[in-house]
Amino acid sequence: MRALSRWLAVLPWAASLALAQVSFVDVTPPGNPYFDTGEDEDFWANAVAPADVDGDGDLDLAVLGYHVIYFVSAEDRLVVLRNDGPDPNGAWQFAAQPVPLGAVTAGASDLAWGDFDGDGDHDLAVGSDGATVVYRNDGGSLVALANLLPGYWEDSSYSGAYDLRSLTWADADNDGDDDLLVPSVPNFVTSTWETKLLRNDGPDGAGGWLFTDAAAALDPTVHAQSAWADDDGDSDLDLFLVNVDPYLGTGFVRRYGNDAGAFSGQDLLGIRVEYGLADRGDYDADGDLDIVVAGNIQEVGGTYATVLRVYRNDGGTYAENDLVLAPNADWLDLHAATWADYDSDGDVDLLVTGNFVGATEIEGKSEVFVNDGGTFVPLGLSLPAPISSVGRGGAFTWLDLDGDGDLDYLVAGAYYVPGGNGLVEARMHLYRNQAPGLNAPPGAPEGLVATPGPGGITLTWSPALDDHTAADALTYDLEVRRPGEPASPVARLPEPGGVSAVTRWQLAGLAAGEYLWSLAAVDASFAGGDAATGTFTVVPGTWLFGDGFESGDTSAWSQTAP
């Protein structure tokens, strides 16, 4: 509590923050072999991703790792841990459903959920050790597609880093379905790396699915993070791509502007990321995206620093602010940071993970930096974290485990065995957020309008309202489907809305016919509200997509809105 006492001494408003401080209760299931194994065995989780796999309204967990019984056996495993709620003592219960691995092994890995086939449930992309496999969700069971996709190979051996948001699903071409970004693809012929954007081209007519290399002009990565948002207001998704590279000197933080599917890169910060990560989030709630960097970086002048730093976006210019400069009394090293509204007050806070010097050895920790009006304050709320220095990696994720509107916390990795003289063991820990207040989901957007034009259909709406999150900081989930097709699962993924913080969107390339579009707002705690819906009809011969507007009889055009 040294940090809390220090801030209380100098900040008059910190007392009220301290009273409102959120606590976390350990609800790790005892005896579950994936969370806490026996003395002579371990399950090392390399990647964890939450989603409502079975469509029952709560978030389950996909976990990729390997199970080892020392001196006996080792086995790679992909498993879905189905959320069965708390037991009488409050510990959370999960039922394990193994998933066939096929070509996947449990190396440096990443997992990403998205509904690529538009059937209303979450499908899973898995990348590890030179393989990329898409699993289609068939009634709660994950079935691997036969597609031969570019192989993902995350080069993370240098630091034992956490699993990253590398693979991402996003509608990059505005046709209403999810495309797949696969970074860190090795080309063994040229001994180079590539970043692939795979366009979703729908069913292949033989029970499979078509993914086509879009030949996007994206720089190569060896250890990447990626995120999508429309940050230039032109109604399509731009790509935020980070390359972490301690060896080749190619680390970067870049934005790739999307212009009708053509991407052009721009270096945002001028730094090289040696290890750690960078992430985007709107911490000042002004509608544009700021950046956090945690780890070791090479500065513009060539010097090196290990920092936790935020960059405030002011119209495309980034103003930097160091929150931690390591090493110091509290941090020896910094490995990762992520944005999330952990206290449900409407603005995004920071969860920071790294190492510190303990009483007898170097230990891992995570700490929450609370956002108060754009100022980040370390309130002394520390959570256990793995020791990344042992080279075993780890995973952490926010998720609303219990569906109460606030974010709970899962972390996995290597921990010292108490009294084990430096021995380590694998564990997953699950912490339930004991938020003092309630976080209501946003209201439904209003004023839905669909308008035909030369580039396709323009969708517009009025901003939704929320009890805590500012209107400019609300993001939105957009779905476009044919009448009768299923909607998304009840429990959404714990992430910002898919079309980001906008009130206008463009659709192109739709076949003739009637469509239903639904729109839901998402707050800073990733809680989604009720969806508003509208319909429109694409009429052949009346107007064209992408080739200019063709005037004609528009009497068959229709739209409705609530």
Coordinates of C-alpha atoms in Angstrom, one line a residue:
M1 CA 0.0 0.0 0.0
R2 CA 3.0 2.3 -0.3
A3 CA 1.8 3.8 -3.6
L4 CA -1.7 4.5 -2.2
S5 CA -0.3 6.3 0.9
R6 CA 2.0 8.4 -1.3
W7 CA -0.8 9.6 -3.5
L8 CA -3.1 10.2 -0.6
A9 CA -0.5 12.6 0.9
V10 CA -0.5 14.8 -2.2
L11 CA -3.8 14.5 -3.9
P12 CA -6.9 15.8 -2.0
W13 CA -9.3 13.9 -4.2
A14 CA -7.6 10.5 -3.7
A15 CA -9.4 9.8 -0.4
S16 CA -12.7 9.4 -2.3
L17 CA -11.0 7.2 -4.9
A18 CA -9.6 5.0 -2.1
L19 CA -13.1 4.6 -0.6
A20 CA -14.4 3.5 -4.0
Q21 CA -11.5 1.1 -4.7
V22 CA -12.6 -2.1 -6.2
S23 CA -11.4 -5.4 -4.8
F24 CA -11.0 -8.8 -6.4
V25 CA -11.9 -12.1 -4.8
D26 CA -10.1 -15.3 -5.9
V27 CA -12.7 -17.7 -7.3
T28 CA -10.2 -20.1 -8.8
P29 CA -11.9 -23.6 -8.9
P30 CA -10.0 -25.9 -6.5
G31 CA -9.1 -29.3 -8.0
N32 CA -9.7 -28.3 -11.6
P33 CA -6.7 -29.8 -13.4
Y34 CA -6.5 -26.8 -15.8
F35 CA -6.3 -24.3 -13.0
D36 CA -4.3 -26.0 -10.3
T37 CA -2.6 -29.3 -11.2
G38 CA -1.1 -31.9 -8.9
E39 CA 2.4 -32.0 -7.5
D40 CA 4.0 -33.9 -10.3
E41 CA 2.1 -32.4 -13.2
D42 CA 1.4 -29.0 -14.8
F43 CA -0.8 -27.5 -17.5
W44 CA 1.0 -24.6 -19.1
A45 CA -1.5 -22.2 -20.8
N46 CA 0.0 -20.4 -23.7
A47 CA -3.2 -18.6 -24.8
V48 CA -6.6 -17.9 -23.4
A49 CA -9.7 -16.4 -25.1
P50 CA -13.2 -15.9 -23.6
A51 CA -16.4 -16.3 -25.7
D52 CA -20.0 -17.6 -25.4
V53 CA -19.2 -20.9 -27.1
D54 CA -22.4 -22.8 -26.2
G55 CA -24.8 -19.8 -26.6
D56 CA -26.1 -20.0 -23.0
G57 CA -25.5 -16.3 -22.2
D58 CA -22.2 -16.6 -20.2
L59 CA -18.6 -16.5 -21.3
D60 CA -16.6 -19.8 -21.6
L61 CA -12.9 -20.1 -22.1
A62 CA -10.8 -21.4 -24.9
V63 CA -7.4 -22.5 -23.7
L64 CA -4.4 -23.7 -25.7
G65 CA -1.4 -25.2 -23.8
Y66 CA 0.3 -28.3 -22.9
H67 CA -0.1 -30.8 -20.1
V68 CA 3.0 -32.4 -18.7
I69 CA 3.4 -35.3 -16.2
Y70 CA 7.0 -34.9 -15.3
F71 CA 9.2 -37.8 -16.4
V72 CA 6.1 -39.5 -17.9
S73 CA 4.4 -37.6 -20.7
A74 CA 3.7 -34.3 -22.4
E75 CA 0.6 -33.5 -24.5
D76 CA -0.5 -30.5 -26.4
R77 CA -4.2 -29.6 -25.6
L78 CA -6.9 -27.2 -26.9
V79 CA -9.8 -27.2 -24.6
V80 CA -13.1 -25.2 -24.1
L81 CA -13.8 -24.7 -20.5
R82 CA -17.6 -24.2 -20.2
N83 CA -18.8 -21.8 -17.6
D84 CA -21.0 -23.6 -15.1
G85 CA -21.2 -20.7 -12.5
P86 CA -20.2 -20.7 -8.9
D87 CA -20.3 -23.6 -6.4
P88 CA -21.8 -23.1 -2.9
N89 CA -18.5 -21.6 -1.7
G90 CA -18.3 -19.1 -4.5
A91 CA -15.5 -20.8 -6.5
W92 CA -16.2 -20.9 -10.3
Q93 CA -16.9 -24.2 -12.0
F94 CA -15.9 -25.2 -15.5
A95 CA -16.6 -28.4 -17.6
A96 CA -13.8 -29.3 -19.9
Q97 CA -14.5 -30.1 -23.6
P98 CA -11.4 -31.2 -25.5
V99 CA -11.0 -29.9 -29.1
P100 CA -9.1 -31.9 -31.7
L101 CA -5.8 -30.1 -32.4
G102 CA -5.1 -31.4 -35.9
A103 CA -2.0 -29.5 -37.2
V104 CA -1.8 -27.2 -34.2
T105 CA 0.8 -27.5 -31.5
A106 CA 0.9 -25.6 -28.2
G107 CA 3.9 -23.2 -28.9
A108 CA 3.9 -19.5 -29.0
S109 CA 0.2 -19.1 -29.7
D110 CA -2.8 -16.8 -30.2
L111 CA -6.5 -17.3 -30.3
A112 CA -9.2 -15.1 -31.8
W113 CA -13.0 -15.4 -31.8
G114 CA -15.3 -14.1 -34.6
D115 CA -18.5 -15.1 -36.4
F116 CA -17.0 -15.7 -39.9
D117 CA -19.9 -17.6 -41.3
G118 CA -22.6 -15.3 -40.0
D119 CA -24.6 -18.0 -38.2
G120 CA -24.8 -16.2 -34.9
D121 CA -22.2 -18.1 -32.8
H122 CA -18.5 -17.6 -32.1
D123 CA -15.9 -19.3 -34.3
L124 CA -12.3 -19.7 -33.3
A125 CA -9.0 -18.9 -35.2
V126 CA -6.0 -20.6 -33.7
G127 CA -2.4 -19.8 -34.6
S128 CA 0.7 -21.6 -33.3
D129 CA 4.1 -22.9 -34.5
G130 CA 3.6 -22.2 -38.2
A131 CA -0.1 -23.3 -38.4
T132 CA -3.3 -21.4 -38.6
V133 CA -6.6 -23.3 -38.3
V134 CA -10.2 -21.9 -38.2
Y135 CA -12.7 -23.9 -36.1
R136 CA -16.3 -23.5 -37.0
N137 CA -18.8 -23.5 -34.1
D138 CA -21.4 -26.2 -34.8
G139 CA -23.9 -26.2 -32.0
G140 CA -21.3 -25.5 -29.4
S141 CA -18.7 -28.0 -30.8
L142 CA -15.6 -26.6 -32.6
V143 CA -14.9 -28.3 -36.0
A144 CA -11.7 -27.5 -37.9
L145 CA -12.0 -26.3 -41.5
A146 CA -9.9 -28.0 -44.0
N147 CA -8.5 -24.7 -45.4
L148 CA -4.7 -24.5 -45.8
L149 CA -4.1 -21.0 -44.4
P150 CA -0.9 -19.0 -44.1
G151 CA 0.9 -20.3 -40.9
Y152 CA 1.1 -18.0 -37.9
W153 CA 4.4 -18.2 -36.0
E154 CA 4.9 -15.8 -33.2
D155 CA 8.5 -15.3 -32.3
S156 CA 8.2 -14.8 -28.6
S157 CA 11.1 -17.0 -27.3
Y158 CA 13.1 -14.0 -26.3
S159 CA 11.0 -13.0 -23.3
G160 CA 8.4 -15.6 -22.5
A161 CA 5.9 -13.0 -23.3
Y162 CA 2.2 -13.1 -22.7
D163 CA -0.1 -14.3 -25.5
L164 CA -1.1 -11.3 -27.6
R165 CA -4.0 -10.0 -29.6
S166 CA -2.2 -10.9 -32.9
L167 CA -4.8 -12.8 -34.9
T168 CA -7.9 -10.5 -35.3
W169 CA -11.2 -10.8 -37.1
A170 CA -12.6 -7.6 -38.7
D171 CA -14.8 -6.6 -41.7
A172 CA -11.9 -5.0 -43.6
D173 CA -13.8 -4.7 -46.9
N174 CA -17.2 -3.5 -45.6
D175 CA -19.2 -6.4 -47.0
G176 CA -20.7 -7.4 -43.7
D177 CA -18.6 -10.5 -42.9
D178 CA -15.4 -11.1 -40.8
D179 CA -12.1 -11.2 -42.5
L180 CA -9.0 -12.6 -40.8
L181 CA -5.6 -10.9 -40.2
V182 CA -2.7 -13.3 -39.8
P183 CA 0.5 -11.6 -38.9
S184 CA 3.9 -13.1 -38.3
V185 CA 3.8 -15.5 -41.2
P186 CA 7.2 -17.0 -42.0
N187 CA 8.3 -17.4 -45.7
F188 CA 10.8 -20.2 -45.5
V189 CA 11.8 -19.8 -49.2
T190 CA 12.9 -16.2 -48.8
S191 CA 13.7 -16.3 -45.1
T192 CA 11.4 -13.4 -44.5
W193 CA 8.2 -12.6 -42.6
E194 CA 4.9 -11.5 -43.9
T195 CA 1.5 -10.1 -42.7
K196 CA -1.5 -11.6 -44.4
L197 CA -5.1 -10.2 -44.6
L198 CA -7.4 -13.1 -45.6
R199 CA -10.6 -11.9 -47.3
N200 CA -13.8 -13.8 -46.4
D201 CA -15.3 -14.9 -49.7
G202 CA -18.0 -17.1 -48.3
P203 CA -19.0 -20.8 -48.8
D204 CA -17.0 -22.7 -51.4
G205 CA -20.1 -24.7 -52.5
A206 CA -18.6 -28.0 -51.2
G207 CA -19.2 -27.6 -47.5
G208 CA -16.1 -25.5 -46.9
W209 CA -15.2 -21.8 -46.8
L210 CA -13.1 -19.5 -49.0
F211 CA -10.4 -17.3 -47.5
T212 CA -8.4 -15.3 -50.1
D213 CA -5.2 -13.4 -49.7
A214 CA -6.1 -9.8 -50.2
A215 CA -2.5 -8.9 -51.0
A216 CA -2.7 -6.0 -48.6
A217 CA 0.4 -3.8 -48.4
L218 CA 1.2 -4.5 -44.7
D219 CA 4.6 -4.5 -43.3
P220 CA 6.1 -7.8 -42.0
T221 CA 5.9 -8.7 -38.3
V222 CA 7.6 -11.3 -36.1
H223 CA 5.7 -10.7 -32.9
A224 CA 2.6 -8.6 -33.4
Q225 CA -0.4 -7.0 -31.9
S226 CA -3.3 -5.8 -34.0
A227 CA -6.5 -3.9 -33.6
W228 CA -9.1 -2.3 -35.9
A229 CA -11.0 0.9 -35.6
D230 CA -12.3 3.7 -37.9
D231 CA -10.1 6.5 -36.6
D232 CA -10.3 8.8 -39.6
G233 CA -14.1 8.9 -39.9
D234 CA -14.4 7.5 -43.4
S235 CA -16.6 4.6 -42.5
D236 CA -14.2 1.7 -42.8
L237 CA -11.8 0.0 -40.4
D238 CA -8.2 1.1 -40.2
L239 CA -5.5 -1.2 -38.8
F240 CA -3.3 -0.6 -35.8
L241 CA -0.3 -2.9 -36.0
V242 CA 2.6 -3.3 -33.6
N243 CA 5.7 -5.3 -34.3
V244 CA 7.8 -6.3 -31.3
D245 CA 11.3 -7.3 -32.4
P246 CA 14.4 -7.3 -30.2
Y247 CA 16.7 -8.9 -32.8
L248 CA 16.3 -7.3 -36.2
G249 CA 15.6 -3.7 -35.2
T250 CA 12.2 -3.7 -37.1
G251 CA 9.9 -2.9 -34.2
F252 CA 7.2 -0.3 -34.9
V253 CA 3.9 1.1 -33.9
R254 CA 1.9 1.9 -37.1
R255 CA -1.5 2.8 -38.4
Y256 CA -2.6 1.5 -41.8
G257 CA -5.3 3.7 -43.3
N258 CA -7.9 1.8 -45.2
D259 CA -9.1 3.4 -48.5
A260 CA -11.5 1.0 -50.2
G261 CA -9.4 -2.0 -49.2
A262 CA -6.0 -0.3 -50.1
F263 CA -3.8 0.1 -47.0
S264 CA -1.1 2.7 -46.5
G265 CA 1.1 2.7 -43.4
Q266 CA 2.0 5.6 -41.1
D267 CA 4.5 5.4 -38.2
L268 CA 2.7 6.9 -35.3
L269 CA 5.3 7.3 -32.5
G270 CA 8.7 7.0 -34.0
I271 CA 9.8 4.4 -31.5
R272 CA 10.9 0.8 -31.9
V273 CA 9.3 -1.7 -29.6
E274 CA 12.0 -4.2 -28.4
Y275 CA 9.8 -6.2 -26.0
G276 CA 6.4 -5.6 -24.3
L277 CA 3.4 -4.3 -26.2
A278 CA 1.4 -1.4 -27.3
D279 CA -2.4 -1.0 -27.3
R280 CA -5.1 1.5 -28.3
G281 CA -7.9 2.9 -26.1
D282 CA -9.7 6.2 -25.7
Y283 CA -8.6 7.2 -22.2
D284 CA -9.8 10.8 -22.4
A285 CA -13.2 9.9 -23.8
D286 CA -13.0 12.3 -26.7
G287 CA -13.8 9.8 -29.4
D288 CA -10.2 9.3 -30.8
L289 CA -7.8 6.6 -29.9
D290 CA -4.8 7.0 -27.6
I291 CA -1.9 4.6 -27.1
V292 CA -0.3 2.8 -24.2
V293 CA 3.2 1.3 -24.5
A294 CA 4.7 -1.0 -21.8
G295 CA 8.1 -2.5 -22.1
N296 CA 11.5 -1.8 -23.6
I297 CA 11.6 0.7 -26.4
Q298 CA 14.2 2.5 -28.5
E299 CA 13.5 6.2 -28.5
V300 CA 13.6 8.5 -31.5
G301 CA 17.2 9.6 -30.6
G302 CA 18.4 6.0 -30.3
T303 CA 18.4 5.7 -26.5
Y304 CA 16.6 2.9 -24.7
A305 CA 14.0 3.0 -21.9
T306 CA 11.8 0.6 -20.1
V307 CA 8.5 2.5 -19.5
L308 CA 4.8 2.5 -19.0
R309 CA 3.8 5.4 -21.2
V310 CA 0.6 6.8 -22.5
Y311 CA 0.3 8.9 -25.7
R312 CA -2.7 11.2 -25.8
N313 CA -4.1 11.6 -29.3
D314 CA -4.7 15.3 -30.1
G315 CA -5.8 15.4 -33.7
G316 CA -3.2 12.9 -34.9
T317 CA -0.4 14.3 -32.8
Y318 CA 0.6 12.2 -29.8
A319 CA 1.6 13.8 -26.5
E320 CA 3.6 11.4 -24.3
N321 CA 3.4 10.9 -20.5
D322 CA 5.5 8.4 -18.6
L323 CA 3.6 6.7 -15.8
V324 CA 6.5 4.4 -14.8
L325 CA 10.2 4.5 -15.7
A326 CA 11.8 1.2 -14.8
P327 CA 13.7 0.1 -12.9
N328 CA 12.4 1.8 -9.8
A329 CA 11.4 0.8 -6.3
D330 CA 8.1 -0.8 -7.5
W331 CA 9.0 -2.2 -10.9
L332 CA 12.1 -4.0 -12.2
D333 CA 10.6 -4.7 -15.7
L334 CA 7.4 -4.1 -17.6
H335 CA 5.9 -6.7 -20.0
A336 CA 2.3 -5.8 -20.9
A337 CA -0.5 -3.3 -20.3
T338 CA -4.1 -3.3 -21.4
W339 CA -7.1 -0.8 -21.3
A340 CA -10.3 -1.7 -19.5
D341 CA -12.8 0.0 -17.3
Y342 CA -12.3 -2.2 -14.3
D343 CA -14.2 0.1 -11.8
S344 CA -17.2 0.7 -14.2
D345 CA -17.1 4.5 -13.9
G346 CA -17.1 5.0 -17.6
D347 CA -13.5 5.6 -18.5
V348 CA -10.8 3.1 -19.3
D349 CA -8.2 2.2 -16.7
L350 CA -4.9 0.4 -17.1
L351 CA -3.8 -3.1 -16.0
V352 CA 0.0 -3.3 -16.0
T353 CA 2.1 -6.4 -15.7
G354 CA 5.8 -7.0 -15.0
N355 CA 8.4 -8.0 -12.5
F356 CA 9.6 -6.5 -9.2
V357 CA 12.3 -7.4 -6.7
G358 CA 10.7 -9.4 -3.9
A359 CA 12.0 -10.3 -0.5
T360 CA 14.1 -13.2 -1.8
E361 CA 13.6 -13.4 -5.6
I362 CA 12.2 -11.6 -8.6
E363 CA 8.4 -11.9 -8.6
G364 CA 5.6 -11.0 -11.0
K365 CA 2.8 -8.6 -10.3
S366 CA -0.1 -6.8 -12.0
E367 CA -1.3 -3.4 -10.9
V368 CA -4.3 -1.3 -11.8
F369 CA -3.8 2.3 -12.6
V370 CA -7.1 4.0 -12.2
N371 CA -8.2 6.7 -14.6
D372 CA -9.5 9.9 -12.9
G373 CA -10.3 12.5 -15.5
G374 CA -7.5 11.4 -17.8
T375 CA -4.9 11.2 -15.0
F376 CA -3.7 7.7 -14.0
V377 CA -3.2 7.0 -10.3
P378 CA -1.7 3.7 -9.0
L379 CA -4.1 2.9 -6.1
G380 CA -2.0 0.1 -4.7
L381 CA -4.4 -2.5 -6.1
S382 CA -2.0 -5.3 -7.0
L383 CA -2.9 -8.7 -8.4
P384 CA -0.8 -11.8 -8.7
A385 CA 1.0 -12.3 -12.0
P386 CA 3.2 -14.9 -13.5
I387 CA 7.0 -14.6 -13.7
S388 CA 7.7 -14.0 -17.3
S389 CA 11.5 -14.1 -16.8
V390 CA 11.4 -17.9 -16.5
G391 CA 10.6 -18.1 -20.2
R392 CA 7.3 -19.9 -19.8
G393 CA 5.1 -17.1 -20.9
G394 CA 1.5 -16.7 -19.7
A395 CA -1.9 -15.2 -20.5
F396 CA -4.2 -12.6 -19.0
T397 CA -7.6 -11.4 -20.0
W398 CA -10.5 -9.3 -18.8
L399 CA -14.0 -10.9 -19.0
D400 CA -17.4 -10.5 -17.4
L401 CA -17.4 -14.0 -15.8
D402 CA -20.7 -13.6 -13.9
G403 CA -22.6 -11.3 -16.2
D404 CA -23.0 -8.5 -13.7
G405 CA -21.7 -5.8 -16.0
D406 CA -18.2 -5.4 -14.6
L407 CA -14.9 -7.0 -15.6
D408 CA -13.3 -9.9 -13.9
Y409 CA -9.7 -11.1 -14.4
L410 CA -8.0 -14.3 -15.4
V411 CA -4.2 -14.8 -15.4
A412 CA -2.1 -17.8 -16.2
G413 CA 1.6 -18.6 -16.2
A414 CA 4.5 -19.7 -14.0
Y415 CA 4.6 -19.1 -10.3
Y416 CA 7.2 -19.9 -7.7
V417 CA 6.4 -23.0 -5.5
P418 CA 6.2 -21.8 -1.9
G419 CA 9.3 -23.0 -0.1
G420 CA 10.5 -24.6 -3.3
N421 CA 13.9 -22.9 -3.5
G422 CA 13.2 -21.4 -6.9
L423 CA 11.1 -24.1 -8.4
V424 CA 8.1 -23.0 -10.5
E425 CA 4.7 -24.4 -11.3
A426 CA 1.9 -23.6 -13.7
R427 CA -1.3 -22.1 -12.5
M428 CA -4.4 -20.2 -13.8
H429 CA -6.0 -17.8 -11.4
L430 CA -9.5 -16.3 -11.7
Y431 CA -10.5 -13.2 -9.8
R432 CA -14.1 -11.9 -9.5
N433 CA -14.6 -8.1 -9.5
Q434 CA -16.4 -6.9 -6.3
A435 CA -17.5 -3.6 -7.8
P436 CA -19.3 -1.4 -5.3
G437 CA -21.7 0.0 -7.9
L438 CA -23.8 -1.3 -10.8
N439 CA -22.9 -0.8 -14.4
A440 CA -26.0 -0.6 -16.6
P441 CA -25.6 -1.4 -20.3
P442 CA -26.0 1.4 -22.8
G443 CA -29.4 2.3 -24.3
A444 CA -30.3 1.3 -27.8
P445 CA -29.1 3.8 -30.6
E446 CA -31.9 5.8 -32.2
G447 CA -32.5 7.4 -35.6
L448 CA -31.3 4.5 -37.7
V449 CA -31.3 5.5 -41.4
A450 CA -30.0 3.5 -44.4
T451 CA -29.3 5.5 -47.6
P452 CA -28.2 4.2 -51.1
G453 CA -25.3 6.0 -52.8
P454 CA -22.5 5.6 -55.3
G455 CA -20.3 3.5 -53.0
G456 CA -23.0 1.3 -51.4
I457 CA -25.3 1.8 -48.5
T458 CA -24.6 4.5 -45.9
L459 CA -25.9 3.7 -42.4
T460 CA -26.3 6.5 -39.9
W461 CA -27.6 6.7 -36.3
S462 CA -27.8 9.0 -33.3
P463 CA -25.4 8.4 -30.4
A464 CA -26.7 6.1 -27.7
L465 CA -26.7 7.1 -24.0
D466 CA -25.0 5.3 -21.1
D467 CA -25.0 5.7 -17.3
H468 CA -21.2 6.2 -17.1
T469 CA -19.5 6.1 -20.4
A470 CA -19.5 9.4 -22.4
A471 CA -21.4 9.3 -25.7
D472 CA -18.2 10.1 -27.7
A473 CA -16.5 7.0 -26.2
L474 CA -19.2 4.5 -26.9
T475 CA -18.4 2.0 -29.5
Y476 CA -20.9 0.0 -31.6
D477 CA -21.5 -3.5 -32.8
L478 CA -23.1 -3.7 -36.3
E479 CA -24.7 -6.9 -37.7
V480 CA -26.0 -7.3 -41.3
R481 CA -27.9 -10.4 -42.1
R482 CA -30.8 -11.8 -44.1
P483 CA -34.2 -12.1 -42.4
G484 CA -34.4 -15.4 -40.6
E485 CA -30.7 -15.8 -40.0
P486 CA -29.7 -16.0 -36.4
A487 CA -28.4 -13.1 -34.4
S488 CA -25.2 -13.0 -32.3
P489 CA -24.8 -14.8 -29.0
V490 CA -26.3 -13.2 -25.9
A491 CA -22.8 -12.8 -24.2
R492 CA -20.6 -10.6 -26.5
L493 CA -16.9 -10.8 -26.6
P494 CA -15.1 -8.7 -24.0
E495 CA -13.8 -6.0 -26.4
P496 CA -14.9 -2.7 -28.0
G497 CA -17.6 -2.7 -30.6
G498 CA -16.7 -3.9 -34.0
V499 CA -17.2 -0.6 -35.9
S500 CA -15.6 1.5 -33.1
A501 CA -16.8 5.0 -31.9
V502 CA -18.7 6.2 -35.0
T503 CA -22.2 7.1 -35.9
R504 CA -21.9 6.4 -39.7
W505 CA -20.9 3.3 -41.6
Q506 CA -20.7 2.2 -45.2
L507 CA -21.6 -1.2 -46.7
A508 CA -20.6 -2.4 -50.2
G509 CA -20.7 -5.5 -52.3
L510 CA -24.1 -6.8 -51.1
A511 CA -26.1 -9.1 -53.3
A512 CA -29.6 -8.1 -54.2
G513 CA -32.2 -8.9 -51.6
E514 CA -33.6 -7.8 -48.2
Y515 CA -31.4 -7.2 -45.3
L516 CA -31.8 -6.7 -41.5
W517 CA -29.2 -4.5 -39.8
S518 CA -28.9 -4.3 -36.0
L519 CA -26.9 -1.9 -34.0
A520 CA -25.9 -2.1 -30.3
A521 CA -23.8 0.3 -28.2
V522 CA -20.8 -0.9 -26.1
D523 CA -19.6 0.9 -23.0
A524 CA -16.0 1.1 -21.6
S525 CA -16.5 -2.0 -19.5
F526 CA -17.4 -3.9 -22.8
A527 CA -21.0 -4.2 -21.8
G528 CA -23.3 -4.2 -24.8
G529 CA -26.8 -2.8 -24.7
D530 CA -30.0 -3.7 -26.6
A531 CA -29.9 -3.6 -30.3
A532 CA -31.9 -1.3 -32.5
T533 CA -32.8 -2.7 -35.9
G534 CA -33.7 -1.5 -39.4
T535 CA -34.2 -3.1 -42.8
F536 CA -33.2 -2.2 -46.3
T537 CA -33.6 -3.9 -49.7
V538 CA -30.9 -4.0 -52.4
V539 CA -32.6 -3.8 -55.8
P540 CA -30.7 -5.0 -58.9
G541 CA -30.4 -2.6 -61.8
T542 CA -31.1 0.4 -59.6
W543 CA -27.7 1.2 -58.3
L544 CA -24.2 -0.3 -58.3
F545 CA -21.7 -0.8 -55.6
G546 CA -18.2 0.6 -56.0
D547 CA -18.7 1.6 -59.7
G548 CA -20.6 4.8 -59.2
F549 CA -24.3 5.5 -58.7
E550 CA -26.7 4.4 -61.5
S551 CA -29.9 6.4 -61.4
G552 CA -33.1 4.6 -62.2
D553 CA -36.4 3.6 -60.6
T554 CA -35.8 3.7 -56.9
S555 CA -39.4 2.9 -56.0
A556 CA -38.5 -0.6 -55.0
W557 CA -36.0 0.7 -52.5
S558 CA -37.2 0.4 -48.9
Q559 CA -35.9 1.0 -45.4
T560 CA -37.5 0.8 -42.0
A561 CA -36.2 1.8 -38.6
P562 CA -37.7 1.5 -35.1

